[in-house]
Coordinates of C-alpha atoms and ligand atoms in Angstrom, one line a residue:
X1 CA -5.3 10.4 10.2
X2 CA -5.5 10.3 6.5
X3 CA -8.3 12.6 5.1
X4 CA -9.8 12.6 1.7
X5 CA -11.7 15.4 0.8
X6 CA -13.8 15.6 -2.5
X7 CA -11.6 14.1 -4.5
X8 CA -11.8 13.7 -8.4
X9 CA -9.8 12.0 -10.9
X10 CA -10.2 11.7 -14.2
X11 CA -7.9 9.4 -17.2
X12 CA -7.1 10.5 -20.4
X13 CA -10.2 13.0 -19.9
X14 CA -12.9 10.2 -18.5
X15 CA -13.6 10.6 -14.9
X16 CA -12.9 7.8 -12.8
X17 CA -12.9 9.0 -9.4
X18 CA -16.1 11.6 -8.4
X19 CA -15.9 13.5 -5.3
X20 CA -14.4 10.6 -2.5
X21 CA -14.4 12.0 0.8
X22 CA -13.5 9.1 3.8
X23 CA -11.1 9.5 6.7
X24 CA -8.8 6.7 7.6
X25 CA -8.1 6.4 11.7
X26 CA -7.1 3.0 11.3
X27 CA -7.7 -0.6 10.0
X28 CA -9.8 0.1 6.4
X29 CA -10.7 -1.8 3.8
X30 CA -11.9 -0.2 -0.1
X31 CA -14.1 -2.6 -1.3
X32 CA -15.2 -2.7 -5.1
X33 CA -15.1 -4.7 -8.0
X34 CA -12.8 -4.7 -11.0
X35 CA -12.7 -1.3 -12.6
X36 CA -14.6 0.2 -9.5
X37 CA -11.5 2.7 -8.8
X38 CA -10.2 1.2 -6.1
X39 CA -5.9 1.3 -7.7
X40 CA -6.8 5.2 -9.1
X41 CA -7.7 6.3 -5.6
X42 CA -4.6 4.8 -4.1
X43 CA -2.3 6.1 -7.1
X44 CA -3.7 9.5 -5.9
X45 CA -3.2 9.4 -2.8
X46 CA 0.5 8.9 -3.4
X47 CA 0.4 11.4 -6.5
X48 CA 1.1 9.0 -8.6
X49 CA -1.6 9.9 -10.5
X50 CA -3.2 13.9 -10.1
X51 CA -6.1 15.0 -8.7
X52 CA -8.7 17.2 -10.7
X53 CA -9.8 18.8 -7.5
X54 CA -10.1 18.2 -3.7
X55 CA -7.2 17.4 -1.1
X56 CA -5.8 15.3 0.6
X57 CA -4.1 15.7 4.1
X58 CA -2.2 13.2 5.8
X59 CA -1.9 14.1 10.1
X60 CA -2.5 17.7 9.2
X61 CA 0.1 18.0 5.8
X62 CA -1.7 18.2 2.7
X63 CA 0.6 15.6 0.7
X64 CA -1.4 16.3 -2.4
X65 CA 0.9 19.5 -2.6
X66 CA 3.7 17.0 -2.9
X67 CA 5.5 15.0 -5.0
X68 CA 5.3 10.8 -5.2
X69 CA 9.0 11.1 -3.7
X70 CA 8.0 13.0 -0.8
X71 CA 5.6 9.9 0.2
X72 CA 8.4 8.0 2.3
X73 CA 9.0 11.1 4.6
X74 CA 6.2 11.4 5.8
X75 CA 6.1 8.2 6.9
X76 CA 3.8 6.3 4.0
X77 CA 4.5 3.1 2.5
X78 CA 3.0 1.8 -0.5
X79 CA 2.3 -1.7 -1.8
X80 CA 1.4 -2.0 -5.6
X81 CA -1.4 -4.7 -6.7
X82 CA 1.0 -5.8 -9.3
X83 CA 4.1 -5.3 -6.6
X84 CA 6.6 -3.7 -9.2
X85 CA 9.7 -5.5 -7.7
X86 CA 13.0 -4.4 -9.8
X87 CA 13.4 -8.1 -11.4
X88 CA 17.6 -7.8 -11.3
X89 CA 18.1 -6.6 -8.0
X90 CA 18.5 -8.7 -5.1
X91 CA 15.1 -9.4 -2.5
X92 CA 17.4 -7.6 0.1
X93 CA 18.2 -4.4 -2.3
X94 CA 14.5 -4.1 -3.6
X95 CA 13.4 -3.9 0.1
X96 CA 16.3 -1.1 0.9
X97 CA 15.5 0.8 -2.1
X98 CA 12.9 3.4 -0.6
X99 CA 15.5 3.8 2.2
X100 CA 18.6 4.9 -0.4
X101 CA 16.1 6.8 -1.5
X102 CA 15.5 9.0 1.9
X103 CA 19.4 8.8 2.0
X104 CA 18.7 7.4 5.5
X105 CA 20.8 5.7 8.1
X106 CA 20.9 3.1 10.1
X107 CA 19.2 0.6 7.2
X108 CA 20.3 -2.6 8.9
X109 CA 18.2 -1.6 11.9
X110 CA 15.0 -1.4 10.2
X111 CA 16.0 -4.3 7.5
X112 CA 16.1 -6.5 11.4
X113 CA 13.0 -5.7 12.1
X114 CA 11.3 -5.9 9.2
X115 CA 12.6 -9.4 9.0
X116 CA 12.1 -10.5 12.4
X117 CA 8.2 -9.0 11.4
X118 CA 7.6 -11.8 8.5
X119 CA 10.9 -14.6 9.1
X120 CA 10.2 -16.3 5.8
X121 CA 11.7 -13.5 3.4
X122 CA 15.0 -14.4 5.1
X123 CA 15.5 -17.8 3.2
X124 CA 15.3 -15.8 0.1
X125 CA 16.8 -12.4 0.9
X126 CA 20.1 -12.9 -1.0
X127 CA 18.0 -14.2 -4.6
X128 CA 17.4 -12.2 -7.5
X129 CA 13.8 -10.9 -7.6
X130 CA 12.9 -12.4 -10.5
X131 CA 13.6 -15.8 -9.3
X132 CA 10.8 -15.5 -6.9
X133 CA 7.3 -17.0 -6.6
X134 CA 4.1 -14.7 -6.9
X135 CA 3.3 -15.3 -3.2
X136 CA 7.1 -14.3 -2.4
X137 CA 6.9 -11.6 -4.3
X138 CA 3.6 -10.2 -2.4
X139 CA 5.5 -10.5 0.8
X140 CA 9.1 -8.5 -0.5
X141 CA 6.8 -6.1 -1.7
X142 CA 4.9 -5.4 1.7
X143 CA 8.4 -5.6 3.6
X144 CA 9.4 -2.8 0.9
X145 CA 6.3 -0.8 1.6
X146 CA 7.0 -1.2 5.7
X147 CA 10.0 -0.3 5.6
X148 CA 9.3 3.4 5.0
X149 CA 5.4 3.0 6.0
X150 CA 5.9 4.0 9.3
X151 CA 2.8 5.9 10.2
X152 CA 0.7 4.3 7.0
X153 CA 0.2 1.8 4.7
X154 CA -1.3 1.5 1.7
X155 CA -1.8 -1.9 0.3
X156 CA -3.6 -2.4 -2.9
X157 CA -5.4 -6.0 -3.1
X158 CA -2.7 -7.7 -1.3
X159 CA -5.3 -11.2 -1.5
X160 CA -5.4 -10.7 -5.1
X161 CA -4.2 -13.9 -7.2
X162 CA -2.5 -15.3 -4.2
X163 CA -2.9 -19.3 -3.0
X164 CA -5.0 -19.9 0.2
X165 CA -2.1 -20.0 2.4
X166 CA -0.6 -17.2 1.3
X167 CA -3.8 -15.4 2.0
X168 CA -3.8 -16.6 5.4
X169 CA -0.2 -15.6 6.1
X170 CA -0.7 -12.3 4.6
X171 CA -4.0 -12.2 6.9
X172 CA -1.7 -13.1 9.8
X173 CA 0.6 -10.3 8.6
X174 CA -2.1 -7.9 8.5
X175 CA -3.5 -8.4 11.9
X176 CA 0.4 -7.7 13.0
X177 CA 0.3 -4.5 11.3
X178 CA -2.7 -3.6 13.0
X179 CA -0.7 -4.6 16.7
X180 CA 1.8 -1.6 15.5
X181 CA -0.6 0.7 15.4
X182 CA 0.1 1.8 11.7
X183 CA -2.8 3.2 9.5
X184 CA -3.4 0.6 6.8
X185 CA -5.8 1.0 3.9
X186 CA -6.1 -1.9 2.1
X187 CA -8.1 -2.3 -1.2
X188 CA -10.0 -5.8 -1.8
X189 CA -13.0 -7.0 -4.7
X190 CA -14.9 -8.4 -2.2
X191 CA -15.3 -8.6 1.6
X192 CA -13.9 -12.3 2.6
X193 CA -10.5 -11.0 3.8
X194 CA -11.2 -7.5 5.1
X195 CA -13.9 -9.3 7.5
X196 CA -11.5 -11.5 9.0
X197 CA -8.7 -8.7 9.4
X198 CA -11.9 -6.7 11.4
X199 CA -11.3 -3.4 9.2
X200 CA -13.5 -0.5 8.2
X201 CA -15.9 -1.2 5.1
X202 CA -15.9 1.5 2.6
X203 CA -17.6 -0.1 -0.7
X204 CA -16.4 1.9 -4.3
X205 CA -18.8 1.7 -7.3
X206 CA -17.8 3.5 -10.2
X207 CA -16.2 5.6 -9.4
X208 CA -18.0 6.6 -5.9
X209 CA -18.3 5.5 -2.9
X210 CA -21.6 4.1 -2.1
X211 CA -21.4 2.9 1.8
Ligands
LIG301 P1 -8.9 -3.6 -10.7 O1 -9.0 -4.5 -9.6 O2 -9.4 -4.2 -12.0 O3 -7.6 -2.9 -10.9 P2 -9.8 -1.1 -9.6 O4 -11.0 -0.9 -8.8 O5 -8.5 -1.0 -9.0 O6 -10.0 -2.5 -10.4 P3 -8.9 0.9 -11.4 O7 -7.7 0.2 -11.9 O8 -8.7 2.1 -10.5 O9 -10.0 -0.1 -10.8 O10 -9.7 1.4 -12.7 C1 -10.8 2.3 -12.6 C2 -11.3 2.6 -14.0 O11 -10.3 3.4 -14.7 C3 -11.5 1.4 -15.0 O12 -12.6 1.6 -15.7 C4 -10.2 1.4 -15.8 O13 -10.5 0.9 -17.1 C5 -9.9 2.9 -15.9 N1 -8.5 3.1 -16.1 C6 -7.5 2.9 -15.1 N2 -6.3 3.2 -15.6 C7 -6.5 3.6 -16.9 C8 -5.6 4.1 -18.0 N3 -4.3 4.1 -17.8 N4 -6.2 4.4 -19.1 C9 -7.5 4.3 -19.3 N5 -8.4 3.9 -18.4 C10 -7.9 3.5 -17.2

């Protein structure tokens, strides 16, 4: 279970997260408009950003004692909004890279599965990021966030700016992910797609969560 317990964040001295507490069993949605805080909370849960105060634990650990780096051991995977592909390395590499990271073995085994998980990255695994489409981007990105997000996975707005069918697929994914039992916390402006992927509502105002 993922815990957050009074959490507060605060930018360049402005507070823009006041004392979040939610636990995350399984399937859950952050809902909130643009500027509501929905990125900062998810940048602090993997420490990307630091916390004024409060915790947060992850199946007992408190990762907030940890580093950003120490994210992929314990099993949590991480999809940016703005997906942060390295534009010169190949689809293939970008997806591997959390993996050299953990210094891991046995890449090929989890590069299968992730591929046999969402086919369509296949066609493309051999092109250069940058040659890829926003929508194909979205998916290298989540297949670069499972491939270390073992246990959890945090996916900001992964509907954000993407066509119709793209959504659809990416619901499709979704609902997959939720078959492997992983932890997902997804982040969305509004309801539509969270209601069709049956998650948890949280809604975010400001800063705080209001439901
Ligand atoms: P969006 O969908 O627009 O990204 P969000 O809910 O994810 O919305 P955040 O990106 O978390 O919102 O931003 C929350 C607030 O923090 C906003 O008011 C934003 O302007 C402010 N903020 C975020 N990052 C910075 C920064 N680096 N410097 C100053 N203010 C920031």
């Amino acid at each position: 279970m993922l815990k957050v317990d009074n959490v507060s964040v605060s930018i360049a001295n402005i507070k823009i997260l006041s004392n979040i507490s939610l636990n995350v069993k399984k399937f859950t949605s952050i809902i909130g408009r643009n500027g509501a805080g929905k990125t900062t909370l998810i940048k602090s849960i993997m420490k990307i950003l630091d916390i004024d105060y409060g915790n947060v634990e992850f199946n007992k650990i408190k990762i907030s004692n940890f580093n950003t780096y120490a994210m992929t051991s314990f099993g949590i995977g991480y999809m940016p909004e703005d997906r942060r592909l390295i534009p010169n390395l190949s689809v293939k590499e970008n997806i591997l890279l959390p993996i050299w990271s953990k210094r891991k073995k046995n890449e090929n085994n989890d590069l299968e599965s992730i591929l046999n998980f969402i086919p369509e990255i296949k066609s493309f695994l051999y092109s250069d990021a940058y040659q890829l489409s926003g929508g194909q981007q979205k998916l290298v990105a989540l297949a670069r966030a499972m491939i270390v997000g073992k246990k959890l996975l945090l996916l900001d707005e992964p509907f954000e700016g993407v066509a119709p069918a793209l959504a659809e697929r990416l619901v499709e994914l979704i609902i997959g992910l939720n078959k492997l039992k992983l932890i997902t916390l997804i982040t969305e402006s509004d309801e539509t797609y969270s209601k069709l992927i049956n998650a948890d509502i949280i809604k975010l105002e400001r800063g705080k969560i209001v439901s």
